[in-house]
Tab-separated table of C-alpha atoms in Angstrom:
chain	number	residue	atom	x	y	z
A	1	UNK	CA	-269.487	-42.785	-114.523
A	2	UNK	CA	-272.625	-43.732	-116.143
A	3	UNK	CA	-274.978	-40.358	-116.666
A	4	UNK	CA	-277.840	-41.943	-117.446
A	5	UNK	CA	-277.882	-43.630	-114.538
A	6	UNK	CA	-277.273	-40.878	-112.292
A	7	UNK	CA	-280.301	-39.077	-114.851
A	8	UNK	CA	-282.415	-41.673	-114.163
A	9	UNK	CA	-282.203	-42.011	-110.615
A	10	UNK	CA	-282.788	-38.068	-110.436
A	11	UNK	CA	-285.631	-38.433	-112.590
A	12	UNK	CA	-287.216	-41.804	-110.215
A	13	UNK	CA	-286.703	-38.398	-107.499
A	14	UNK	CA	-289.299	-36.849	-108.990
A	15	UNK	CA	-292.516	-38.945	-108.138
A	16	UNK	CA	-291.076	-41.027	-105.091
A	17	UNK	CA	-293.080	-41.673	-102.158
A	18	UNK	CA	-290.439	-39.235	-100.080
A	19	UNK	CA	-291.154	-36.715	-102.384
A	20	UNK	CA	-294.904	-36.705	-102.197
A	21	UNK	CA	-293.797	-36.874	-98.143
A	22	UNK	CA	-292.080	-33.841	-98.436
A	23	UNK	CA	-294.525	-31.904	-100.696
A	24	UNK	CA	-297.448	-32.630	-98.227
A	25	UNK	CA	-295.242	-31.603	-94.786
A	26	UNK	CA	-294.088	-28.598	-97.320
A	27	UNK	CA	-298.052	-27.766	-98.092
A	28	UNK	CA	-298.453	-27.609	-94.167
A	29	UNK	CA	-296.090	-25.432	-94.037
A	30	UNK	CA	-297.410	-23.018	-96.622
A	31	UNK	CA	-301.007	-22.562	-94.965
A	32	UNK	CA	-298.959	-21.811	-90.986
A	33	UNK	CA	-296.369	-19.954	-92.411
A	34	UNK	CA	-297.356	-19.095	-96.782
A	35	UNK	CA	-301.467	-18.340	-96.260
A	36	UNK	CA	-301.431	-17.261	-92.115
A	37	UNK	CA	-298.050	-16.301	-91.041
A	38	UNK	CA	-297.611	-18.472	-88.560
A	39	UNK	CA	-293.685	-19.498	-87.975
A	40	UNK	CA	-293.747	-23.410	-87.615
A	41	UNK	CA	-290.718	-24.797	-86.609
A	42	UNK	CA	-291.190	-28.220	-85.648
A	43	UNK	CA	-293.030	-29.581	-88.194
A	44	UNK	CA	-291.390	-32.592	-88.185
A	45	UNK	CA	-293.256	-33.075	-84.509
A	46	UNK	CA	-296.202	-33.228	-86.146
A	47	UNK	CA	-294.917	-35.709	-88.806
A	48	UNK	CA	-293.337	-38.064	-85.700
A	49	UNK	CA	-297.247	-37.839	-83.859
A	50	UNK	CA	-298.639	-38.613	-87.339
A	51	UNK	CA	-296.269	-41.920	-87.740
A	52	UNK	CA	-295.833	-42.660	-84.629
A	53	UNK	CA	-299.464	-42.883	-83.237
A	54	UNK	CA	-299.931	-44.823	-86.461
A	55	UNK	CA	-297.097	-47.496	-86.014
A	56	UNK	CA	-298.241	-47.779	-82.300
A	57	UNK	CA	-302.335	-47.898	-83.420
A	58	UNK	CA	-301.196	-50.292	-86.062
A	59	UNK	CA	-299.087	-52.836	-83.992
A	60	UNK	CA	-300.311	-52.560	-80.615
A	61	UNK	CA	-303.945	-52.116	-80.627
A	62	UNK	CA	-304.359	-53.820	-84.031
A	63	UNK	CA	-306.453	-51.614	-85.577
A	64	UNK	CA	-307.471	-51.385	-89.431
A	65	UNK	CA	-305.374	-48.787	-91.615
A	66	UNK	CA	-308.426	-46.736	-92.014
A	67	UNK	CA	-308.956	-46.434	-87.883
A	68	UNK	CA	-305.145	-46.116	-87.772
A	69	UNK	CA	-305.213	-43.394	-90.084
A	70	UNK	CA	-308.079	-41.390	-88.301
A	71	UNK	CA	-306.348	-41.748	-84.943
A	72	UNK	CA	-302.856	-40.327	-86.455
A	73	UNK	CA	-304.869	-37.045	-87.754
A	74	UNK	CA	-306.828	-36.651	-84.351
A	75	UNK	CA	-303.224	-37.078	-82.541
A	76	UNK	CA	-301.799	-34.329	-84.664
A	77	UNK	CA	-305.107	-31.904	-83.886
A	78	UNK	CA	-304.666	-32.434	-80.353
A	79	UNK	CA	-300.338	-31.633	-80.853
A	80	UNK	CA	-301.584	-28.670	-82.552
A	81	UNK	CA	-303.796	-27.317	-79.699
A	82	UNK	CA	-301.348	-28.332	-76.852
A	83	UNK	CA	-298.701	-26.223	-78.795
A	84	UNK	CA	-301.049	-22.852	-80.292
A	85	UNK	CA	-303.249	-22.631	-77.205
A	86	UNK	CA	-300.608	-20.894	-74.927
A	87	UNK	CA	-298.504	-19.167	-77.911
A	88	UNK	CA	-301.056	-18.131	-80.693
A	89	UNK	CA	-302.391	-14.830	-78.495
A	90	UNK	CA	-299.112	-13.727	-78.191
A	91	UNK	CA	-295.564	-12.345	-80.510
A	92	UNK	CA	-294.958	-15.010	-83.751
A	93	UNK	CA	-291.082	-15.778	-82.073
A	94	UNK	CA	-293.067	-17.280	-79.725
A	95	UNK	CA	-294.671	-20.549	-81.556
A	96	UNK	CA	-291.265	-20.553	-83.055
A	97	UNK	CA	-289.646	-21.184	-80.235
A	98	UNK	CA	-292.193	-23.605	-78.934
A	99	UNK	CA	-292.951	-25.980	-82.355
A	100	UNK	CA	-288.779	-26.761	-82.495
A	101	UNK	CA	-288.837	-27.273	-78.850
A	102	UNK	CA	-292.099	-29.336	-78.997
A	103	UNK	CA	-290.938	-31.078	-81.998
A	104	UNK	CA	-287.534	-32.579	-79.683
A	105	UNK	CA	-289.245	-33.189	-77.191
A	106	UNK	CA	-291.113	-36.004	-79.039
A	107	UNK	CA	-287.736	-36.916	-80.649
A	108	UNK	CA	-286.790	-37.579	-76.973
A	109	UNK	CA	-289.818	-39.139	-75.616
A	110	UNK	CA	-290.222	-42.158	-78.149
A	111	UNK	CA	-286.249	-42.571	-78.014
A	112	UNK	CA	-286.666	-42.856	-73.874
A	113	UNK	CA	-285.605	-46.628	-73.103
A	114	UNK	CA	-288.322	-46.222	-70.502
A	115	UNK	CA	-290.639	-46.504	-73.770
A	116	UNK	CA	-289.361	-49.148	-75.298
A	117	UNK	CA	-292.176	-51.859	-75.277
A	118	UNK	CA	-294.555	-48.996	-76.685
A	119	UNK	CA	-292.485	-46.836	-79.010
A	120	UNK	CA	-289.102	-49.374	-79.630
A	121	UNK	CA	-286.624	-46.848	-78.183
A	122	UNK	CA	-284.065	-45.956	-80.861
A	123	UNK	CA	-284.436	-48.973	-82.544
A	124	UNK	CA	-288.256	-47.826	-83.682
A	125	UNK	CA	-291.409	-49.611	-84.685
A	126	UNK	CA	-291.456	-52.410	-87.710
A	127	UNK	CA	-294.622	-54.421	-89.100
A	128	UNK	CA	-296.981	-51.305	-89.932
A	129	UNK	CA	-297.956	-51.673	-93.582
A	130	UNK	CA	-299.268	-54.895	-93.558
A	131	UNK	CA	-303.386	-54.131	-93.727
A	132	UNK	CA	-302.500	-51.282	-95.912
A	133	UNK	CA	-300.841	-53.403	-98.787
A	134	UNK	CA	-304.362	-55.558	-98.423
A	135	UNK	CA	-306.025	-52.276	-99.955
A	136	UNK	CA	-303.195	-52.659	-103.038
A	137	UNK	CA	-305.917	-52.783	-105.892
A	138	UNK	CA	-302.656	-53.513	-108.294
A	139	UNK	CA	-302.188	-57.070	-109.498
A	140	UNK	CA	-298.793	-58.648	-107.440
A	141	UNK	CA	-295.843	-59.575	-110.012
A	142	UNK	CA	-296.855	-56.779	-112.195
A	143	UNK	CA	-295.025	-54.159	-113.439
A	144	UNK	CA	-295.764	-50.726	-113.363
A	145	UNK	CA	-293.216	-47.793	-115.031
A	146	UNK	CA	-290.353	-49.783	-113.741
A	147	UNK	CA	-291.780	-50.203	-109.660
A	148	UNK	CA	-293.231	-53.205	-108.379
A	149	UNK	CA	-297.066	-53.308	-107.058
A	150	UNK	CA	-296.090	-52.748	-103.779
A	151	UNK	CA	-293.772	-49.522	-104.982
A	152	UNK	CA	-296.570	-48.002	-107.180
A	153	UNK	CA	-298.958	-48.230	-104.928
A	154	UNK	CA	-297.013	-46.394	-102.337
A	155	UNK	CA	-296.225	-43.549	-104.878
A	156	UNK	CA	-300.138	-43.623	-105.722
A	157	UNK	CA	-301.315	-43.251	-102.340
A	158	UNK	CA	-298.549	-40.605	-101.623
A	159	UNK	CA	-299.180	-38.339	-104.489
A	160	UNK	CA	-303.067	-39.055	-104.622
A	161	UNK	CA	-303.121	-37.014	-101.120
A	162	UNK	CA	-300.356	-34.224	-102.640
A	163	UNK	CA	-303.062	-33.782	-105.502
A	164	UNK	CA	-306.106	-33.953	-103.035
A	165	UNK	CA	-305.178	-31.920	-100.537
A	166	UNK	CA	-303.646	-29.389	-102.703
A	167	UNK	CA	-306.637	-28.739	-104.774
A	168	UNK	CA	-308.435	-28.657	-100.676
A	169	UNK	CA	-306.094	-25.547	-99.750
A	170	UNK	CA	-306.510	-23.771	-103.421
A	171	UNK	CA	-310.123	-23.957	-102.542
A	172	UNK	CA	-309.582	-22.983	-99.210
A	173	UNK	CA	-307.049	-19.922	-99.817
A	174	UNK	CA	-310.004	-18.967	-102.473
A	175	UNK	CA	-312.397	-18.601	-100.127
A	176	UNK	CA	-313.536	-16.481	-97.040
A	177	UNK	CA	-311.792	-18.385	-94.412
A	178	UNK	CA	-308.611	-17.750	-96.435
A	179	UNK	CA	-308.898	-14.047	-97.295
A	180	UNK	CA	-309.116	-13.772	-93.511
A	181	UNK	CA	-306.195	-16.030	-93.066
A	182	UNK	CA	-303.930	-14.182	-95.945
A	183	UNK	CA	-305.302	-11.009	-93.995
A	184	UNK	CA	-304.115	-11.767	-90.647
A	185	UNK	CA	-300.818	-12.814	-92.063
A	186	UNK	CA	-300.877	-9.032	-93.502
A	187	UNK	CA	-302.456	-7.167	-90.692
A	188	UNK	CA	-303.249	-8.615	-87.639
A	189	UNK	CA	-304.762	-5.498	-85.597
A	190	UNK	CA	-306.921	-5.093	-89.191
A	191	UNK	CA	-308.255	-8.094	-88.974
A	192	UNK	CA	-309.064	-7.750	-85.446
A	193	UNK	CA	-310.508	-4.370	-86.311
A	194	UNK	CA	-312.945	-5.920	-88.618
A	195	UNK	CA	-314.453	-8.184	-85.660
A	196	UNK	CA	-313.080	-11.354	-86.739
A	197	UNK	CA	-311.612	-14.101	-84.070
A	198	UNK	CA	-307.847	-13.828	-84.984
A	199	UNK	CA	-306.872	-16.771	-82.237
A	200	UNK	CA	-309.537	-18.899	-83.624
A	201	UNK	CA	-308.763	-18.796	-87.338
A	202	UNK	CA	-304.591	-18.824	-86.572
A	203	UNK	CA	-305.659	-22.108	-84.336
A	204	UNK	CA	-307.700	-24.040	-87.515
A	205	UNK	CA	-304.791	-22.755	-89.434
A	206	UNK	CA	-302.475	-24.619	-87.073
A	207	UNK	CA	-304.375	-27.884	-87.311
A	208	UNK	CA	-304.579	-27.379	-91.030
A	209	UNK	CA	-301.335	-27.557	-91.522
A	210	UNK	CA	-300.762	-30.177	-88.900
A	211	UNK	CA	-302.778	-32.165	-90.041
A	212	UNK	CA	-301.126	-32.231	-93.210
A	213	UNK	CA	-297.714	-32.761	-91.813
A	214	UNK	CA	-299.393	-35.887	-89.760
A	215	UNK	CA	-300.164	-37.690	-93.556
A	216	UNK	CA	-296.576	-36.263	-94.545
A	217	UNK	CA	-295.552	-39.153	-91.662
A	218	UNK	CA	-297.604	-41.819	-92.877
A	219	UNK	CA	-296.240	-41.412	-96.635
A	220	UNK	CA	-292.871	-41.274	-95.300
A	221	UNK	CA	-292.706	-44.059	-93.434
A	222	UNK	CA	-295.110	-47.433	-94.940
A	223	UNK	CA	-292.485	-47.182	-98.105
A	224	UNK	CA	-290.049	-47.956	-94.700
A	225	UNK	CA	-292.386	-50.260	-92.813
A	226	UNK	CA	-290.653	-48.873	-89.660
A	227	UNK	CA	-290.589	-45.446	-87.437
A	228	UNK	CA	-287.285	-44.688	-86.390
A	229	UNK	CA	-286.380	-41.626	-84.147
A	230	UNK	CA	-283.726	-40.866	-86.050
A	231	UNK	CA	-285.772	-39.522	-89.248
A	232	UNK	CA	-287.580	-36.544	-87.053
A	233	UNK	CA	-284.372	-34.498	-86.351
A	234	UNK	CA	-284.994	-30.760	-86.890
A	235	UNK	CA	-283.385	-30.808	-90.102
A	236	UNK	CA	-286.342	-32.776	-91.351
A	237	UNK	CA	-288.446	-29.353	-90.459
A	238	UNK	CA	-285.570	-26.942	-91.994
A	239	UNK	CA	-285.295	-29.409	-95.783
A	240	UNK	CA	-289.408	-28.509	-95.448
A	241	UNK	CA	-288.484	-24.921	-95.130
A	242	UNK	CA	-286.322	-24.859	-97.941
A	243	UNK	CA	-288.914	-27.200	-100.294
A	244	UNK	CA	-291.206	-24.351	-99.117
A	245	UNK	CA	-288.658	-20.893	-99.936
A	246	UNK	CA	-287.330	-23.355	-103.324
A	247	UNK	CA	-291.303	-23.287	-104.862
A	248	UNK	CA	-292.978	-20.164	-103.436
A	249	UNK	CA	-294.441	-19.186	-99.931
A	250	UNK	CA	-297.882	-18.099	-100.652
A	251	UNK	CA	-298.663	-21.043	-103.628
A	252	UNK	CA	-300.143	-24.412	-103.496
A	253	UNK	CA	-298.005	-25.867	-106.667
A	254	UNK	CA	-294.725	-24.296	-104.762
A	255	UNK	CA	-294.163	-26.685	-102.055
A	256	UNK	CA	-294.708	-29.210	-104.202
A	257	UNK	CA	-292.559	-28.699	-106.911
A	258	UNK	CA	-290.192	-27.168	-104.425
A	259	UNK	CA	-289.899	-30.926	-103.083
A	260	UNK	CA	-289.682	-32.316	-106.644
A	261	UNK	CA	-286.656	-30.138	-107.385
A	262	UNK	CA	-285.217	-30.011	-103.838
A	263	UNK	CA	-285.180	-34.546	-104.281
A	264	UNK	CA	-283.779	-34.045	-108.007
A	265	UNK	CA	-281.037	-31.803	-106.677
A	266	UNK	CA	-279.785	-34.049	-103.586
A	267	UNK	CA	-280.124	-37.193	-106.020
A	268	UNK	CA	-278.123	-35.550	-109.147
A	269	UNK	CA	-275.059	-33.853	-106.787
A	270	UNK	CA	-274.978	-37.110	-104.865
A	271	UNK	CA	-274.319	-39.762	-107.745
A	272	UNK	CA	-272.437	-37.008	-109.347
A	273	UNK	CA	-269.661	-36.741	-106.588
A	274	UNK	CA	-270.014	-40.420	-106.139
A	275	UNK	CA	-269.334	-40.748	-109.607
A	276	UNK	CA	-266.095	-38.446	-109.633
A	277	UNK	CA	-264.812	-40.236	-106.418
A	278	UNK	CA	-264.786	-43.459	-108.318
A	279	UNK	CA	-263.037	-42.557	-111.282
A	280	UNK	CA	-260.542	-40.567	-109.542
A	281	UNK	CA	-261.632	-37.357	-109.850
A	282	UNK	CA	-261.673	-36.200	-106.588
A	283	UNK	CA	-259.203	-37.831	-104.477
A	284	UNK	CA	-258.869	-35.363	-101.554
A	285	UNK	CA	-262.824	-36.620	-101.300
A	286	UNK	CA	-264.515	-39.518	-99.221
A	287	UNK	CA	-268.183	-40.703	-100.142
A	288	UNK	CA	-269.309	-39.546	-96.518
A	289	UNK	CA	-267.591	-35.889	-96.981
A	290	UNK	CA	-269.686	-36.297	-100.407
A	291	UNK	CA	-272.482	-37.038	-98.580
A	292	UNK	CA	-272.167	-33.725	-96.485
A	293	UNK	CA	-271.189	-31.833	-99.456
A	294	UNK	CA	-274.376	-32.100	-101.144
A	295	UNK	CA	-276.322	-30.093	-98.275
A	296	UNK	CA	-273.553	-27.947	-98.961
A	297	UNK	CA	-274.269	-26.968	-103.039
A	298	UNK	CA	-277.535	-27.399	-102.277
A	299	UNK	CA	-277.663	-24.922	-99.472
A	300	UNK	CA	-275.512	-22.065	-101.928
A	301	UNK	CA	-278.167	-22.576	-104.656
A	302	UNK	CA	-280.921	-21.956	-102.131
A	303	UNK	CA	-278.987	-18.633	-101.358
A	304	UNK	CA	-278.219	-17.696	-105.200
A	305	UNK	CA	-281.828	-18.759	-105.000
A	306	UNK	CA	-282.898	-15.846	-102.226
A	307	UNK	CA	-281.059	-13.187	-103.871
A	308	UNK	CA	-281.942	-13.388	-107.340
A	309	UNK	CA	-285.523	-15.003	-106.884
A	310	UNK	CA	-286.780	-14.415	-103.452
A	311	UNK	CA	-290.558	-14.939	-103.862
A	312	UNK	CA	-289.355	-18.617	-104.764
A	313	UNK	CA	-290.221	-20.638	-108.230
A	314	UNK	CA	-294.179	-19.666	-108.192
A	315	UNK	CA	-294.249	-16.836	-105.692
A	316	UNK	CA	-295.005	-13.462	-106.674
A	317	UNK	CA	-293.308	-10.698	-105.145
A	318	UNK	CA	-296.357	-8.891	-103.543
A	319	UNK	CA	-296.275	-12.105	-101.214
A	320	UNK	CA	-292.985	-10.873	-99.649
A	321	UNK	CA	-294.574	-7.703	-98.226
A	322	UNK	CA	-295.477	-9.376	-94.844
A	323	UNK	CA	-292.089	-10.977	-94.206
């Protein structure tokens, strides 16, 4: 078992284009759930309308990257309003139960074989990073920390928007709009008190974070050059809720760190039961039950987490008052 392998491949973890993915759908997260209070659970529906309207901009209507990218984000504000406009006036359980319900419902749709000339069924979309690589201002056959071109430029893109739009929503949560926000996730009937439009700000909140969760989808999949189904199950949204309880709620460096360490995790208890099974270690032990077993450790250190840390990595414990 070679551990500097398995150390390196942890460490590659760390600033991967997933990873970025993750950090940005986490960062959505934060301002619903972190900054307004808002319990998103089907965030991975808004990272399927993000990729998906992409793929389908992309390959069907031929349009530039740029137009592409400004038609995913408009799909994911218009998600966001079909889901908050008949939930957001009432009881939080409510979007709950709506955002995981919304979220399979797209699973569902794009997998219809009905679909299949449009969205590829379960088989997906392929073909959709084509015009972007034409913005690649990296010299081909170059090498770069070990990646390719190609591979660098998707981890600069990726974690170009994780540093963007995290210093947007530290400027946001710093300003008026977000002291409202961080007030209605403390007191609603306050806020309301104080003549403020509680629907109005919870609904920008909801495209906020949408929004965000729609870029999360592009970063995830032109790495891939396809949009598979299969990728948007609900325990896409639940890994983003743990990123999010792993770093801290109510910060804007939580999520993302939560994601680095949440990748470094999976990556190191992976290769280190694959490891064991191939030298012998652990012969009651298959490389697929391995595969499960990670969620497994990871999923007990996320509890050890909860009990002895509960604000998260960054959080501060005056943030759990409202949950």
């Amino acid at each position: 078992m070679d551990f500097g392998q398995i150390l390196s491949e942890a460490v590659g973890e760390l600033f991967s284009p997933t990873t970025a993915a993750y950090a940005l759908a986490a960062l959505g997260l934060a301002v619903h759930f972190g900054y307004s209070g808002l319990l998103n659970f089907g965030q991975a529906g808004f990272i399927a309308v993000g990729a998906y309207v992409f793929a389908m901009t992309t390959i069907h209507l031929q349009f530039p990257f740029w137009l592409a990218l400004i038609a995913a984000v408009l799909a994911s504000v218009v998600f966001a309003l079909i889901l908050g406009i008949p939930t957001l006036r009432l009881r939080a359980d409510y979007l709950a139960i709506v955002t995981i319900a919304a979220a399979e419902i797209i699973r569902y749709v794009v997998t219809t074989n009905t679909l299949t000339d449009v969205t590829g069924s379960a088989n997906g979309l392929a073909g959709i990073r084509q015009d972007f690589l034409r913005l690649n201002p990296f010299p081909q056959g170059t090498v770069y920390f070990g990646y390719s071109s190609n591979d660098f430029f998707f981890r600069v893109f990726g974690w170009g928007l994780v540093v963007i739009l995290g210093i947007v929503v530290w400027l946001l949560m710093r300003s008026p709009w977000g002291r409202v926000l961080k007030g209605i996730r403390e007191d609603e009937l306050a806020v309301r008190s104080l003549g403020k439009n509680v629907y109005a700000y919870k609904m920008q909140a909801l495209i906020l974070g949408g929004i965000f969760g729609s870029l999360a989808g592009l970063v995830f999949t032109l790495p891939r050059d396809v949009v598979q189904p299969a990728n948007y199950g609900t325990e896409f949204t639940f890994f983003l809720w743990t990123c999010l309880l792993l770093g801290g709620m109510a910060t804007v460096l939580g999520p993302i760190v939560g994601a680095m360490i949440f990748w470094v995790v999976l990556s190191l208890t992976q290769n280190v039961l694959y490891g064991l099974i191939q030298i012998g270690a652990l012969p009651f032990l298959s490389t697929t039950q391995a595969g499960q077993l990670r969620y497994i450790l990871v999923g007990v250190a996320l509890m050890l987490l909860m009990i002895f840390r509960p604000q998260g990595v960054f959080g501060n414990k005056k943030e759990l008052a409202f949950s």
